[in-house]
Short mmCIF file of C-alpha atoms and ligand atoms in Angstrom, two decimals:
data_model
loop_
_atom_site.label_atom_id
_atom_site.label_comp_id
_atom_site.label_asym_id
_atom_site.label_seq_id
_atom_site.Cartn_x
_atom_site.Cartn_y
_atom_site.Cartn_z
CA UNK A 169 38.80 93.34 -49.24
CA UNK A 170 38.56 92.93 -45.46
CA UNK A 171 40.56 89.58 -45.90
CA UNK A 172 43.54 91.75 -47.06
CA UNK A 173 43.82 94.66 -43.96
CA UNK A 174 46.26 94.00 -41.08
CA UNK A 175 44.31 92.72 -38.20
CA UNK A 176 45.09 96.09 -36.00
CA UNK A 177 44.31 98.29 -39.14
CA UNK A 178 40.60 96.54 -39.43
CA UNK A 179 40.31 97.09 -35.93
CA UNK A 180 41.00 100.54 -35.68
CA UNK A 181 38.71 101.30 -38.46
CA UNK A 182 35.95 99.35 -36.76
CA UNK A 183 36.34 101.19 -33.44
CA UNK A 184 36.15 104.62 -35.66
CA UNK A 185 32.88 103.64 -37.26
CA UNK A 186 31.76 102.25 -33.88
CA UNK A 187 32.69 105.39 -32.31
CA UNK A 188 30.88 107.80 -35.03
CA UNK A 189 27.60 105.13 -34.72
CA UNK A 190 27.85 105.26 -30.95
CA UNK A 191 28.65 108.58 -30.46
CA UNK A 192 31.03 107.45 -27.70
CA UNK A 193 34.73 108.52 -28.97
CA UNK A 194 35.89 105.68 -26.21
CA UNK A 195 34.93 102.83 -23.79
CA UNK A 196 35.96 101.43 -20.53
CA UNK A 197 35.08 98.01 -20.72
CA UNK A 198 33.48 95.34 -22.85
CA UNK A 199 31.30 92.55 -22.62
CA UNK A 200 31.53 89.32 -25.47
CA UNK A 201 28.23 87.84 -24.32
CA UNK A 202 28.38 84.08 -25.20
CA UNK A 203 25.27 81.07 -26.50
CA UNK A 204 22.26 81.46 -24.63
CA UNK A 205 23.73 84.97 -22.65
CA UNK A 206 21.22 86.79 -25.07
CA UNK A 207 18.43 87.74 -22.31
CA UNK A 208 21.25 89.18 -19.77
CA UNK A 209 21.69 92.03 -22.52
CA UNK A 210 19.06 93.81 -20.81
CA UNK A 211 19.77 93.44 -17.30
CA UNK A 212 23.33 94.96 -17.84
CA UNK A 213 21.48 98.41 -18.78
CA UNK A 214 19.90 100.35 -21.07
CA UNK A 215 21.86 100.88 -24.38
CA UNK A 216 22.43 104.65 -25.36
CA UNK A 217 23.32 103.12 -29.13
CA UNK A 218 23.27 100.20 -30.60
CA UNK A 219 25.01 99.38 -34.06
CA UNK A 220 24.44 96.20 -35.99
CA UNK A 221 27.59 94.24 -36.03
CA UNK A 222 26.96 94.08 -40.18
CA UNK A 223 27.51 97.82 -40.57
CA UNK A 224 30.97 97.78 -38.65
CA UNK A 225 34.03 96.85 -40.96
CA UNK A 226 35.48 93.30 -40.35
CA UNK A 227 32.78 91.76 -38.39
CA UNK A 228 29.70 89.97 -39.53
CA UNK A 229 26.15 88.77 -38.51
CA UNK A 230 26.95 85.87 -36.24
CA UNK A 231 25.22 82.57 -37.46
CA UNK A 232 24.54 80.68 -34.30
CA UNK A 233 21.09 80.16 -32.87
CA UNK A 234 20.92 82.00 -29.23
CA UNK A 235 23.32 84.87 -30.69
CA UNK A 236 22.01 88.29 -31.37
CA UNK A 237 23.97 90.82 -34.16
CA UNK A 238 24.19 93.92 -32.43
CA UNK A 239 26.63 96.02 -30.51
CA UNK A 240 25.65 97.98 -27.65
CA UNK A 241 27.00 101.27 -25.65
CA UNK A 242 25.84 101.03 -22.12
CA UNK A 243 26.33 103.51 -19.32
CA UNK A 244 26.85 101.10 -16.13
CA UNK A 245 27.80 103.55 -13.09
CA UNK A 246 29.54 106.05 -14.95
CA UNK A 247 31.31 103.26 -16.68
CA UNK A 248 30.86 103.29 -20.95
CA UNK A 249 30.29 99.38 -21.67
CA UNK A 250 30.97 98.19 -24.79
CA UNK A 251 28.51 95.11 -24.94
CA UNK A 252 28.96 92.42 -27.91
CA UNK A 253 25.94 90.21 -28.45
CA UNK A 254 27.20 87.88 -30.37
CA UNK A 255 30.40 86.41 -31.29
CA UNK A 256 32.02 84.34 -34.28
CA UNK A 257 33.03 81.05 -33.70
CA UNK A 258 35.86 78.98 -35.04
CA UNK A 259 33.69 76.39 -36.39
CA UNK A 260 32.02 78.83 -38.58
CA UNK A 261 35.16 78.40 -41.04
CA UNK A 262 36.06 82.46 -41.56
CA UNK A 263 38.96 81.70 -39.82
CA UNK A 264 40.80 82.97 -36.32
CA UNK A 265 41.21 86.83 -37.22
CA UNK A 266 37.52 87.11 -37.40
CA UNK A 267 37.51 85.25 -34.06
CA UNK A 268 39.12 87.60 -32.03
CA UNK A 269 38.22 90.66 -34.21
CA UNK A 270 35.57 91.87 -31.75
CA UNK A 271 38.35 91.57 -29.03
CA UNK A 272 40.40 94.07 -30.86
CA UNK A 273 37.77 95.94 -31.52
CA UNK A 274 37.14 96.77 -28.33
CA UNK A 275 41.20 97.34 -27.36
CA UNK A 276 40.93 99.59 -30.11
CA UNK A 277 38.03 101.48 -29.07
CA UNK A 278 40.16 101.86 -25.48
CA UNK A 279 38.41 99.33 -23.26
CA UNK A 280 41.03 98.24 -20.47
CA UNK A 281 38.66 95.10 -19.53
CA UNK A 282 37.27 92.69 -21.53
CA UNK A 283 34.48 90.35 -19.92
CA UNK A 284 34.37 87.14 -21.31
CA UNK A 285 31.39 84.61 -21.40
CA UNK A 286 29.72 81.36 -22.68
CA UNK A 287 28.14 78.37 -22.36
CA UNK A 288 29.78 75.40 -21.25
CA UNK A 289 29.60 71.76 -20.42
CA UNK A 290 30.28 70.65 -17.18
CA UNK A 291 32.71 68.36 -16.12
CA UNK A 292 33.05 68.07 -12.73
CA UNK A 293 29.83 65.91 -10.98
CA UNK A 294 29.22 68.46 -8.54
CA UNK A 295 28.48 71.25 -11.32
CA UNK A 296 24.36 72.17 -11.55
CA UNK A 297 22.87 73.19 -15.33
CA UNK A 298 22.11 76.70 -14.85
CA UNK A 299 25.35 77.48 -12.38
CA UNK A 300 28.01 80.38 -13.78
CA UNK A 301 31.93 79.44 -13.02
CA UNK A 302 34.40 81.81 -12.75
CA UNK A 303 37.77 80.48 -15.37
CA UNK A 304 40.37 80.15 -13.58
CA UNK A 305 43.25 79.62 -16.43
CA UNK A 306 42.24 77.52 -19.78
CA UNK A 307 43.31 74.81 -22.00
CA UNK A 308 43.73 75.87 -25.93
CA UNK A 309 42.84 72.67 -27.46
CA UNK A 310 42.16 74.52 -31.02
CA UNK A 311 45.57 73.85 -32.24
CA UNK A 312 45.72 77.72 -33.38
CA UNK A 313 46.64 80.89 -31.93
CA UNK A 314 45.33 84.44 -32.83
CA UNK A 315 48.62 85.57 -32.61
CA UNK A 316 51.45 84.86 -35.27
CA UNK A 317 55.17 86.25 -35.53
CA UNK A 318 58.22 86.46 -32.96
CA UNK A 319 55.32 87.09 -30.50
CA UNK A 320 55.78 85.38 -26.90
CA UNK A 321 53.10 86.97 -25.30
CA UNK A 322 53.08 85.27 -21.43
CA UNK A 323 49.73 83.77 -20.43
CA UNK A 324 50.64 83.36 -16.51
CA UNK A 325 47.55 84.84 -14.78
CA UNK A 326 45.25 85.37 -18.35
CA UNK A 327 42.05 85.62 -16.32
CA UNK A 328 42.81 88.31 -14.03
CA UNK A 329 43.39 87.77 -10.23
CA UNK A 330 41.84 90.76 -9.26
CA UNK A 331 38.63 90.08 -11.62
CA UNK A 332 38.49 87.22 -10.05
CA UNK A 333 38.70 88.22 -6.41
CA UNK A 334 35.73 91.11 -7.25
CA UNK A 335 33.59 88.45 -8.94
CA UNK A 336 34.01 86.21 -5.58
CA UNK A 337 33.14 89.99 -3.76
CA UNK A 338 30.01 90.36 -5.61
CA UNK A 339 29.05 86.73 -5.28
CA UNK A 340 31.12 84.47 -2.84
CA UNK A 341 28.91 81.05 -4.07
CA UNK A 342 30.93 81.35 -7.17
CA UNK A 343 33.08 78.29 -8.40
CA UNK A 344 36.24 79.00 -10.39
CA UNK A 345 37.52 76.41 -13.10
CA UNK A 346 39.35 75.51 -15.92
CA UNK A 347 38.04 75.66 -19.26
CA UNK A 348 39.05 74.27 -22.46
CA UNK A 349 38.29 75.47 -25.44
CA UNK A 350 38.05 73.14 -28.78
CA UNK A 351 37.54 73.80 -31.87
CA UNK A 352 33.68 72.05 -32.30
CA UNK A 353 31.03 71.90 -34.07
CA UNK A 354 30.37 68.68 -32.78
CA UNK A 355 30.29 67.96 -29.03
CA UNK A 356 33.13 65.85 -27.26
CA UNK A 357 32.84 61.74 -27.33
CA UNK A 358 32.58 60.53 -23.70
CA UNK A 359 36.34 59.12 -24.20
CA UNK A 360 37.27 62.65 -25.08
CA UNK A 361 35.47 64.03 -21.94
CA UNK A 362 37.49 61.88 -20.03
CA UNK A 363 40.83 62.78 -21.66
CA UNK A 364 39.41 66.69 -20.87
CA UNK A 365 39.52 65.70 -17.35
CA UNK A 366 42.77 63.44 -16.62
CA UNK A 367 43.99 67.03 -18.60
CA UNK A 368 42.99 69.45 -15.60
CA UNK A 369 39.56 70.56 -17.56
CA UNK A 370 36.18 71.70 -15.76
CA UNK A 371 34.63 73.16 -18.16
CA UNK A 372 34.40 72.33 -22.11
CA UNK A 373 33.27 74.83 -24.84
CA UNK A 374 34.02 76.14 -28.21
CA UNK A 375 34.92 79.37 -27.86
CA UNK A 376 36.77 82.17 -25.21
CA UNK A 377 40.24 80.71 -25.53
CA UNK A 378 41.32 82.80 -28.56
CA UNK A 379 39.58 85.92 -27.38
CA UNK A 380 41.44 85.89 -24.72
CA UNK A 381 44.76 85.27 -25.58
CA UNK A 382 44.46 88.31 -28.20
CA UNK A 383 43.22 90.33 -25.36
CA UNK A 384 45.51 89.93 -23.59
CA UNK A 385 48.03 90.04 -26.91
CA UNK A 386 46.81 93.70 -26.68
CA UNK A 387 47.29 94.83 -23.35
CA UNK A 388 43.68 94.12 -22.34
CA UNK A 389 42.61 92.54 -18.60
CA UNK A 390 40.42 89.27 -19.43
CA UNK A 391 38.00 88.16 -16.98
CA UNK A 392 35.87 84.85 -18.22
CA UNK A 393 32.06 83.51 -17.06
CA UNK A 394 30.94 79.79 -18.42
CA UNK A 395 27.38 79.50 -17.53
CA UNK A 396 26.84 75.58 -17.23
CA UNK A 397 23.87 74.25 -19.34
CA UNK A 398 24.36 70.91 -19.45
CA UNK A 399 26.93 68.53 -18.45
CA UNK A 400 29.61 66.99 -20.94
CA UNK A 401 28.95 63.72 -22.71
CA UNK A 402 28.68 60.69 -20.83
CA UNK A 403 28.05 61.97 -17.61
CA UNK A 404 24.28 62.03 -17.82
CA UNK A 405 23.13 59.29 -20.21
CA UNK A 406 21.64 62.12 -21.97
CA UNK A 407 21.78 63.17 -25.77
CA UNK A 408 23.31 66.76 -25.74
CA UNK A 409 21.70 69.10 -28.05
CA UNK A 410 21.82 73.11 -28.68
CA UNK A 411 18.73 73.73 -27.60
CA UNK A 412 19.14 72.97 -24.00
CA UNK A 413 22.31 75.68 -24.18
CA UNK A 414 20.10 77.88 -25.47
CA UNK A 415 16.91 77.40 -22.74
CA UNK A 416 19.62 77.16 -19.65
CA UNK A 417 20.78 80.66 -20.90
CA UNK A 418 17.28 81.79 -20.72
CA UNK A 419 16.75 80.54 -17.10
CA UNK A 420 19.86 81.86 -15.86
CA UNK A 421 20.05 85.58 -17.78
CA UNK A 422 18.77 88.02 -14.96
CA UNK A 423 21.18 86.15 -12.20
CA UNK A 424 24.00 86.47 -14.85
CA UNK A 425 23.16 89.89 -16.37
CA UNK A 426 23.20 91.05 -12.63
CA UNK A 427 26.33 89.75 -12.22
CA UNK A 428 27.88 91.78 -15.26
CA UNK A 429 26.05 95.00 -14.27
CA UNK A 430 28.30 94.42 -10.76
CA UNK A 431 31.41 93.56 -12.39
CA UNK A 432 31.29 96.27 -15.00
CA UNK A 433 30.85 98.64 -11.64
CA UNK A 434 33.91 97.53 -9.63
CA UNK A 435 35.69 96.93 -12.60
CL1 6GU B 264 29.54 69.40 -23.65
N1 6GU B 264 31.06 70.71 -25.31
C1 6GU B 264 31.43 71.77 -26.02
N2 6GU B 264 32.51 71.65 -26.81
N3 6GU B 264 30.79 72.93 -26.00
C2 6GU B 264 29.72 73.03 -25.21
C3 6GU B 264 29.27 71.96 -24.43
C4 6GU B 264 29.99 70.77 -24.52
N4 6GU B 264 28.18 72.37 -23.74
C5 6GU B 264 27.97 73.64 -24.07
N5 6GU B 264 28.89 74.06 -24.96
#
């Protein structure tokens, strides 16, 4: 029972079959490719293996719309990429360890980097659907951690500095803001998109935060991307809906996937 096996334990085994499925004993970097970041799979690079994320111990097939199930090895630049299609959500109900299992995952199987993405709502007016923003820092609003113990890990600087700084390199239009993550399914009530704000939020998703924090939990440099598809609840009049996620995604993937070919270079 999968329930039952330390956290690091599960991951380690999952790296192991990874490793034996991938033929790759290690990798550099990984990518957690969020809602809608499906179609910028292919523009990162050709895979040399890919593994369905059902055959590897602890994780399983992700049930969102706009996800895909597999895990990819990817030579970027002499770089071994480690790219995640797919991720599990909190809202799914399997609780945070399968959350951030991918994460360790991929510390396990030696990756230094982890990039980070998804698809957020916008909450500044300025932001355009279809426009990627660099986090800057993030607000945990899932009342959980991934972490639990005596454990004080410090979170000053989470999304990397120098990440940062080569993601402005490759692409100095960038934006950079603060995302907070809650625990969904449902989107935000316009008062609660204006409580996001007054908080110091530009960005509001459902996902990210706890990945990152267990990241960085295990020595792991965390760089996040929200790609805007729509904006936040009230702003537009609009009804907000998953499928518009989903098609923004679509529109933006070869800018995005680009982007993540670049990063995973200069890594
Ligand atoms: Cl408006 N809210 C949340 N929680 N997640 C989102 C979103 C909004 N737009 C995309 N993902």
């Amino acid at each position: 029972n999968t329930n039952d096996t330390q956290p690091s334990e599960l991951a380690a085994t999952a790296a192991s079959v990874l490793a034996e499925r991938t033929g790759a004993e290690r990798h550099d970097i990984a990518i957690v490719l969020g809602s809608g970041w499906r179609p910028a799979a292919d523009v990162i690079g050709d895979p040399e293996a890919e593994v369905q994320l059902g055959e590897l111990p602890g994780f399983e097939t992700p049930s969102a719309v706009g996800h895909g199930s597999t895990a990819r090895s990817v030579l970027v630049g002499g770089k071994r990429a480690l790219v995640l299609l797919g991720r599990t959500h909190l809202y799914e109900g399997r609780g945070v360890a399968r959350v951030v299992h991918g994460v360790r995952t991929a510390a396990a199987a030696g990756v230094k980097t982890v990039l980070l993405t998804n698809a957020a709502g916008g909450l500044r007016e300025g932001y355009r659907v279809g426009q990627p923003v660099i986090i800057s820092d993030h607000l945990n609003m899932t009342a959980t951690s991934p972490i639990t113990g005596a454990n004080f890990v410090d979170l000053v600087d989470l999304y990397s500095h120098r990440l940062r700084a080569v993601a402005k390199e490759v692409d100095p239009s960038l934006d950079e803001g603060v995302y907070a993550g809650l625990p969904g399914p449902h989107f935000e009530t316009p008062a609660e998109i204006r409580m996001l704000r007054t908080l110091g939020a530009d960005l509001v998703g459902m996902s990210t935060v706890l990945e990152a924090i267990a990241a960085r939990a295990a020595g792991v440099e965390v760089f996040g991307l929200s790609l805007v598809t729509n904006l936040a609840a009230g702003m537009t009049g609009e009804p907000l809906s998953h499928e518009e996620v989903i098609e923004a995604g679509r529109a933006a993937a070869e800018r995005m996937g680009g982007l993540l070919r670049e990063l995973v270079v200069r890594a």
